CSV table of C-alpha atoms in Angstrom, one decimal:
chain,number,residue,atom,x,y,z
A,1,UNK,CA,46.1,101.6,87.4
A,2,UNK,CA,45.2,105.3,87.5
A,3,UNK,CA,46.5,107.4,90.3
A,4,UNK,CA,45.7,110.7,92.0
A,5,UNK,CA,47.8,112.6,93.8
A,6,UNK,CA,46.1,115.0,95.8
A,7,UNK,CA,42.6,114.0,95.6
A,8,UNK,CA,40.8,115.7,98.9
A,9,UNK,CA,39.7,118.8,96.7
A,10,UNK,CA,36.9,119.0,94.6
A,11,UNK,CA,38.9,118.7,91.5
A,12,UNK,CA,40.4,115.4,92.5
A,13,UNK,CA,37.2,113.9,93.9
A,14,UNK,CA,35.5,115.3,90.7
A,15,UNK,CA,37.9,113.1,88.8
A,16,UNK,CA,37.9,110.2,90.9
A,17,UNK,CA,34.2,110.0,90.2
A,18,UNK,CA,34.8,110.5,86.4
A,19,UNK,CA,37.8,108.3,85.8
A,20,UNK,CA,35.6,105.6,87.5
A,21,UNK,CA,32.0,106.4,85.2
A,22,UNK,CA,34.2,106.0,81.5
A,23,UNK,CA,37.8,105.0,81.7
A,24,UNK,CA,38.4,102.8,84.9
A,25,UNK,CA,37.8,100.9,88.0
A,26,UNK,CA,41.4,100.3,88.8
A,27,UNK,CA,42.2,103.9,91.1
A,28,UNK,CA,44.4,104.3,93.5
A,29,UNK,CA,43.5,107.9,96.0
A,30,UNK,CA,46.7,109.4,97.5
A,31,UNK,CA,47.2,111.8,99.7
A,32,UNK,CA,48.1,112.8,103.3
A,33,UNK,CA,45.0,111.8,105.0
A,34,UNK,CA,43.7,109.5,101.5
A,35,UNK,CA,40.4,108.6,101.3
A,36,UNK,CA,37.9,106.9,99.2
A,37,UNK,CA,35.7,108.4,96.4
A,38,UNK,CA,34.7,105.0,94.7
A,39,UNK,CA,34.0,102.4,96.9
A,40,UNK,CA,36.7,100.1,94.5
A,41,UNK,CA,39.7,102.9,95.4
A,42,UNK,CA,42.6,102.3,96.6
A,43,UNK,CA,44.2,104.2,99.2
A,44,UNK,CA,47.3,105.6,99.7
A,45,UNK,CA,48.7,107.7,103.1
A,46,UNK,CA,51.7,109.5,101.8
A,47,UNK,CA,53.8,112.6,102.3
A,48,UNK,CA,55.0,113.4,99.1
A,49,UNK,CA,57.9,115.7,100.2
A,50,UNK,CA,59.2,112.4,101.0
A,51,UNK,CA,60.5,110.9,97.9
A,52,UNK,CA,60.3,107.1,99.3
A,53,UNK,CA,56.8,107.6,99.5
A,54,UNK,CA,56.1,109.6,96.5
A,55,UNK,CA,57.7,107.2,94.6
A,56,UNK,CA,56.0,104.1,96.6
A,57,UNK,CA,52.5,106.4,96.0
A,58,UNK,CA,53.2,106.0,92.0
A,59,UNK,CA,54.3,102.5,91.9
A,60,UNK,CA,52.3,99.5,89.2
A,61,UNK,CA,50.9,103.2,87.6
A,62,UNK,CA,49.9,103.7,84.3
A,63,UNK,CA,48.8,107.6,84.6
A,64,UNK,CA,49.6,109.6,87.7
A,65,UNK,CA,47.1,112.9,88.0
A,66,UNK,CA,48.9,115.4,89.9
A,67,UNK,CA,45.9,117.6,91.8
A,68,UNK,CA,47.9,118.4,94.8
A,69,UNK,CA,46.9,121.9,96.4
A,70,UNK,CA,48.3,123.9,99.2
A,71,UNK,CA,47.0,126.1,101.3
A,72,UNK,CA,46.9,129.9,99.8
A,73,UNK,CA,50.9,131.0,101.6
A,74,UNK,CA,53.4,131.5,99.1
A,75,UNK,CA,56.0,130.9,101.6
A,76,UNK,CA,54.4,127.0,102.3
A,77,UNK,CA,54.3,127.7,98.6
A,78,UNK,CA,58.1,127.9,98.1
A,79,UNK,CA,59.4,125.8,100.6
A,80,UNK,CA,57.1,122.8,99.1
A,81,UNK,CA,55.8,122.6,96.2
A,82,UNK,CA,59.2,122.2,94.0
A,83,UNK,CA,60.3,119.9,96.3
A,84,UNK,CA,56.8,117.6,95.8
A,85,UNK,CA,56.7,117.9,92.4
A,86,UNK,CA,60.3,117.2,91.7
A,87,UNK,CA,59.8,114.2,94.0
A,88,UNK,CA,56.4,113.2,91.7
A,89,UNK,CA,58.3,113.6,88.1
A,90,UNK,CA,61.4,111.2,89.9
A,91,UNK,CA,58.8,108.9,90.6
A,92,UNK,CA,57.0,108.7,87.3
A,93,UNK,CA,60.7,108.8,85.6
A,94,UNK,CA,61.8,105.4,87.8
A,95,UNK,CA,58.0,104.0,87.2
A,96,UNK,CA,57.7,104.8,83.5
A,97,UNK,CA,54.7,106.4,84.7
A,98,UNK,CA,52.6,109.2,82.4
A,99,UNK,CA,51.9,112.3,84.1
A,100,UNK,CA,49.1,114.3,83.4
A,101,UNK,CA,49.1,118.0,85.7
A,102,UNK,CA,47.0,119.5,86.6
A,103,UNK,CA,48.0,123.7,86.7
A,104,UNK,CA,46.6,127.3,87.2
A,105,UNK,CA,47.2,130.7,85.0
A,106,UNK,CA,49.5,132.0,88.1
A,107,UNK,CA,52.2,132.1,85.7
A,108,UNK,CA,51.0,134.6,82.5
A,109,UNK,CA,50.7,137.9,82.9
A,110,UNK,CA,48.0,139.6,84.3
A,111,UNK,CA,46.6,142.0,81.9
A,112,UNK,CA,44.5,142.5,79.4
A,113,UNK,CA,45.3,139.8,76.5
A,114,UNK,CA,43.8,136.3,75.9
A,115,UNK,CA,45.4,133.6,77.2
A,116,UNK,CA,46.6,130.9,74.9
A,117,UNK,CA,48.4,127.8,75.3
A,118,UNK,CA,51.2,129.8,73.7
A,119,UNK,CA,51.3,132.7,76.3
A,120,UNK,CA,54.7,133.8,77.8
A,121,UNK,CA,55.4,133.4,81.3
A,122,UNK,CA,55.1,136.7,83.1
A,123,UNK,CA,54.5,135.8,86.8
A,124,UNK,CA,53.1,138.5,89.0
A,125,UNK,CA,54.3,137.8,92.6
A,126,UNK,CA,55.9,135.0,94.8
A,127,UNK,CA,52.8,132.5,93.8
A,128,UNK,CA,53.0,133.2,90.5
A,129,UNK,CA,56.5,132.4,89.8
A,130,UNK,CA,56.8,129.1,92.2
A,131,UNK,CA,53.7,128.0,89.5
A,132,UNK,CA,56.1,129.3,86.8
A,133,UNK,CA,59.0,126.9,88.1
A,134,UNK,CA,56.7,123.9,88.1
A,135,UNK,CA,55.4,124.2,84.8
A,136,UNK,CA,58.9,124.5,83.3
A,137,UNK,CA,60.5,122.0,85.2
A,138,UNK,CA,57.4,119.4,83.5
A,139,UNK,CA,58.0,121.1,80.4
A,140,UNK,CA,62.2,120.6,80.3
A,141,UNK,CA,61.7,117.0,81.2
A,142,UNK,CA,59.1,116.7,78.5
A,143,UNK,CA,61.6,118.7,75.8
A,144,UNK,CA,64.6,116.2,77.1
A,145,UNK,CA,62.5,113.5,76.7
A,146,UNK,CA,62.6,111.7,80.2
A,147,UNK,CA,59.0,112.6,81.0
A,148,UNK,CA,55.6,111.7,79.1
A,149,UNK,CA,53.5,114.0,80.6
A,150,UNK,CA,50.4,117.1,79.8
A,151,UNK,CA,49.5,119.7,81.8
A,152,UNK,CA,46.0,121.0,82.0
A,153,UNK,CA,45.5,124.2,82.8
A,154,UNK,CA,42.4,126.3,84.1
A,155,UNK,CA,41.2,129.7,85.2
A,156,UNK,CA,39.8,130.7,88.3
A,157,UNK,CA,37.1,127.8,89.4
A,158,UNK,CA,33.4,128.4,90.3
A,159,UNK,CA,31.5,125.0,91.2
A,160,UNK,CA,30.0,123.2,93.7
A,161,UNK,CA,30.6,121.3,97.1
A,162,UNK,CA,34.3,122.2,98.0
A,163,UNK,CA,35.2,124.9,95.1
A,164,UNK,CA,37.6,127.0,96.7
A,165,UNK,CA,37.7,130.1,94.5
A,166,UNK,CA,37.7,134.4,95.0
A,167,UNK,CA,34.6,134.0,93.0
A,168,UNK,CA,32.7,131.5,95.1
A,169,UNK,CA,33.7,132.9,98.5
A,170,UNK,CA,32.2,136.5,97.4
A,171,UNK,CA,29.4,135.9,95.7
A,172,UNK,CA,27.9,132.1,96.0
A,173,UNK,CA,29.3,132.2,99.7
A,174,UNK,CA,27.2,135.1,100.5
A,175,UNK,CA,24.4,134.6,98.7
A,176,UNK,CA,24.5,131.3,100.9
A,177,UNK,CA,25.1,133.7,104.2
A,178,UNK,CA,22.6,136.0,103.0
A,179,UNK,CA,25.1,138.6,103.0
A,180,UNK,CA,26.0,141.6,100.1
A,181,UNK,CA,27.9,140.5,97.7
A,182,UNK,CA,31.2,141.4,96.8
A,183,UNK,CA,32.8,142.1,93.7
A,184,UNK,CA,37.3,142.8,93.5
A,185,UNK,CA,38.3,146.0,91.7
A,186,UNK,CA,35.4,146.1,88.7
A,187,UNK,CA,32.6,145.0,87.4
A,188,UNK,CA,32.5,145.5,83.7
A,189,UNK,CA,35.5,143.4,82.8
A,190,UNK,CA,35.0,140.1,81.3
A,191,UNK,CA,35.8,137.0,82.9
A,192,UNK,CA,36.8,133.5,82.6
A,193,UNK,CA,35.5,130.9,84.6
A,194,UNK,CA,35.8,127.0,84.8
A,195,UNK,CA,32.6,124.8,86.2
A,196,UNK,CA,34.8,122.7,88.5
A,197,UNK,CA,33.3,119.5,87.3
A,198,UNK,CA,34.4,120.4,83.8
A,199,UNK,CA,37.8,121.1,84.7
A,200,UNK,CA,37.6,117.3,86.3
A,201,UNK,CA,35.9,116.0,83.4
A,202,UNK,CA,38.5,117.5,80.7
A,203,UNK,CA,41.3,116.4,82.6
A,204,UNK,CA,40.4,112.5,82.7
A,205,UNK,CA,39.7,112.5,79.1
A,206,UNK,CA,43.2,113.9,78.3
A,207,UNK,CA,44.9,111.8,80.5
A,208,UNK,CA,43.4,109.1,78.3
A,209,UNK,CA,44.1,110.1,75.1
A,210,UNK,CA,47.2,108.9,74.1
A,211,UNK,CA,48.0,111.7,71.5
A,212,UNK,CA,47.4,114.6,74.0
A,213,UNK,CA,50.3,114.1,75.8
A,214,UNK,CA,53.5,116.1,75.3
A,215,UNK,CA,51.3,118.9,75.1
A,216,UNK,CA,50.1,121.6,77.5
A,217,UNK,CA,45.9,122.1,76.9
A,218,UNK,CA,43.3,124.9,78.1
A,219,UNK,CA,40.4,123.6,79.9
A,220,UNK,CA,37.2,124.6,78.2
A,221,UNK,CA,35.0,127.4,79.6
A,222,UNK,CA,31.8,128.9,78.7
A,223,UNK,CA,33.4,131.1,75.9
A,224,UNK,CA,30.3,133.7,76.8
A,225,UNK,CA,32.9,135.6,79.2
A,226,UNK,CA,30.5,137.8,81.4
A,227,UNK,CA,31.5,140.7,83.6
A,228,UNK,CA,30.9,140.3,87.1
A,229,UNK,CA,27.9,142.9,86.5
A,230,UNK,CA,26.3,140.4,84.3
A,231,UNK,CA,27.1,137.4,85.9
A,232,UNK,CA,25.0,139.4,89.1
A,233,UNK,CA,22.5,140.0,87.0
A,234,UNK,CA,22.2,136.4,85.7
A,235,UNK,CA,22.3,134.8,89.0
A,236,UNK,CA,19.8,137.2,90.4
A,237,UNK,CA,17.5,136.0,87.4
A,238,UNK,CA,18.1,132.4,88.5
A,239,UNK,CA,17.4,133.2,92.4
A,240,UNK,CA,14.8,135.0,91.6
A,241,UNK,CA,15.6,138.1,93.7
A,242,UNK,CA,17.5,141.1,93.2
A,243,UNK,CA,21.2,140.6,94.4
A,244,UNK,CA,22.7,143.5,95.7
A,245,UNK,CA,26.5,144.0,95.3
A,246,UNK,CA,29.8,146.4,96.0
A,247,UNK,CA,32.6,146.6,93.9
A,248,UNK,CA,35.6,146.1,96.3
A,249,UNK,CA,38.7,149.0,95.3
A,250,UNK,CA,42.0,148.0,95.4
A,251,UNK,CA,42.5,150.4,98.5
A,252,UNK,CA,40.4,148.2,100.4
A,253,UNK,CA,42.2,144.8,99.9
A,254,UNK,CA,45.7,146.5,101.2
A,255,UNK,CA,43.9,147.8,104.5
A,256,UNK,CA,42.6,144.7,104.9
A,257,UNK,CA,46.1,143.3,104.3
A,258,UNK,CA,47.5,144.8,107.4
A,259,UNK,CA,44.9,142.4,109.8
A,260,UNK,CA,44.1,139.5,107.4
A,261,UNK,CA,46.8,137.3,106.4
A,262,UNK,CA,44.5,135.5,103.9
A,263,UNK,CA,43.9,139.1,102.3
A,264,UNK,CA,47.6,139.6,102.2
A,265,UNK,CA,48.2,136.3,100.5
A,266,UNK,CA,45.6,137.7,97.6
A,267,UNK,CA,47.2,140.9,96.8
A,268,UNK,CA,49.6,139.7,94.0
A,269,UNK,CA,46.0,137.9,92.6
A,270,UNK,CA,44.4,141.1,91.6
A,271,UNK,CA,45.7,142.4,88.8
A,272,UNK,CA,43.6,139.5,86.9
A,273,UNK,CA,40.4,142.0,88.1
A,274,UNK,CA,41.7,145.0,86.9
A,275,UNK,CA,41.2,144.0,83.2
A,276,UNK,CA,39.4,141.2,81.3
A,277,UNK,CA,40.3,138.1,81.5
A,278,UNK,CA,39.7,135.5,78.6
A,279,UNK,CA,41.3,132.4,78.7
A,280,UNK,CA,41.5,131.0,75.4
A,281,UNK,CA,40.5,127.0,75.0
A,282,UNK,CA,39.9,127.0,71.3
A,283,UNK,CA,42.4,124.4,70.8
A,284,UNK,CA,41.0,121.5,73.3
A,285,UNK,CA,37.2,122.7,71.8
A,286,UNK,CA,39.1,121.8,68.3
A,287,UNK,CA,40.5,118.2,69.4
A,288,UNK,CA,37.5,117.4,71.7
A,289,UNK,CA,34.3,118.9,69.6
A,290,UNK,CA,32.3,116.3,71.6
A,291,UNK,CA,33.0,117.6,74.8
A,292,UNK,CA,29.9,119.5,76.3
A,293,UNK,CA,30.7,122.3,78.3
A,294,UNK,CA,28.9,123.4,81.1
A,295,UNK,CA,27.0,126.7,80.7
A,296,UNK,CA,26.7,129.5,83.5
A,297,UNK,CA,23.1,128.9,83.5
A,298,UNK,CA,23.3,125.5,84.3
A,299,UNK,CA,26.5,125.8,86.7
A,300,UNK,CA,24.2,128.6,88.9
A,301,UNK,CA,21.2,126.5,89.0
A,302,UNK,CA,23.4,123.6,90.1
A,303,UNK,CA,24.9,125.5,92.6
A,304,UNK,CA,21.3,127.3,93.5
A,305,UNK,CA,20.1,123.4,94.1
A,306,UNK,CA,23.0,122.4,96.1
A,307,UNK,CA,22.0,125.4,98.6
A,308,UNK,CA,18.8,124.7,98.4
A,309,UNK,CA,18.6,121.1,99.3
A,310,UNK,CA,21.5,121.7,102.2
């Protein structure tokens, strides 16, 4: 049995639906408020700050896929995600489970260098270093030997049906709304973005493959790395229309700070847009040369569809 831990969002329904097409039928869904994505699921109601149930939640597992996400407060950040994840590695540990987890780029720095799996930890704010203390405590276990686990790590989403990203709320959001769109700090820095179902689809096929494990893996990306200008220019191609946007200053985002808590909670966030961000997946493009990788072209039309047909 295959189990996911956090499977509401569109990166754990994504990989529901995959682990189901090419690896198995046997899935259990867990989560506060569980519910199916394959009509064969199993589901799970659990809490897993409580360690009884996080440990009930992992129970006859082979693989545990750990997609949990909490809402964007770095104090709900703090007070629970150590305390679920500790409670999720316990589990696996008693259950001789494999854990594969799934993790952000919180943790590097945010500047100007590309990302590699071999990147220091430089966290930039309270988010970034509670992401820090996860992937360390995964990767001591690992080191001591207590823990088979891999963590899969991706940049900032774009995607369809429930992508939660800066990116989609911006610019697919508004194009949506019919609004301007908006664009943080610049426009002529190159960026790194993951296709949501590729980031779903990468993850099921390392939590399959036995040697991955024991390892920490980019996700793959389009390695074409447009600035926001150019991805505005090829999405207004794709609408056919010309898409108007505004380059949000940094000023901007701290006034809005004072009467937006959400706004608040992305201040430590953007850095990233102040210089270009390339995230690095050379090495899963090397193991996996199979793997097909969603191009922007294709992820905008999708998401053009989607709109359309909604």
């Amino acid at each position: 049995m295959q189990v996911i831990l956090g499977a509401n969002g569109q990166i754990g329904e994504e990989l529901g639906r995959e682990l189901k097409r090419n690896y198995t039928s046997d899935i259990r869904i867990v989560g506060r408020k569980a519910k199916k994505i394959n009509d064969t699921d199993e589901v799970f109601s659990a809490d897993l700050s409580i360690k009884k149930q996080a440990v009930a939640a992992v129970q006859e597992s082979e693989t545990a896929y750990f997609t949990l996400g909490l809402p964007i407060s770095s104090d709900l950040w703090e007070r629970q995600f150590p305390i679920i994840l500790k409670n999720v590695v316990d589990a696996c540990k008693i259950h001789d489970t494999k854990l594969v987890f799934f993790d952000n780029t919180y943790m590097y720095p945010q500047d100007g260098r590309a990302l590699t799996e071999n990147t220091p930890f430089k966290p930039v704010g309270r988010k970034g270093k509670v992401r820090k203390k996860m992937a360390e405590m995964i990767l001591e276990e690992v080191r001591l030997g207590k823990l088979k686990a891999v963590i899969c790590r991706a940049p900032e989403f774009y995607g369809p049906g429930k992508t939660q990203s800066i990116t989609n709320t911006l610019i697919f959001d508004n194009i949506r709304e019919n609004k301007k769109l908006k664009i943080p700090l610049r426009d002529n820095k190159k960026r790194s973005l993951i296709w949501t179902p590729d980031a779903s689809r990468a993850t099921a096929l390392i939590g399959n493959t036995p040697d991955a494990f024991g390892q920490t893996w980019h996700l793959p990306v389009d390695p074409a790395f447009p600035t926001y200008g150019e991805l505005v220019a090829l999405i207004s191609g794709i609408y056919d229309k010309e898409l108007k946007y505004a380059v949000v200053p940094k000023f901007a985002f701290k006034i809005g700070s004072l009467f937006n808590k959400r706004i608040k909670e992305l201040l430590e966030l953007l850095p990233r847009y102040e210089h270009d961000n390339i995230f690095d997946a050379s090495k899963f493009k090397k193991r996996f040369p199979e793997f097909r990788v969603t191009t922007y072209r294709e992820g905008i039309e999708s998401i053009k569809n989607e709109q359309l047909s909604s």
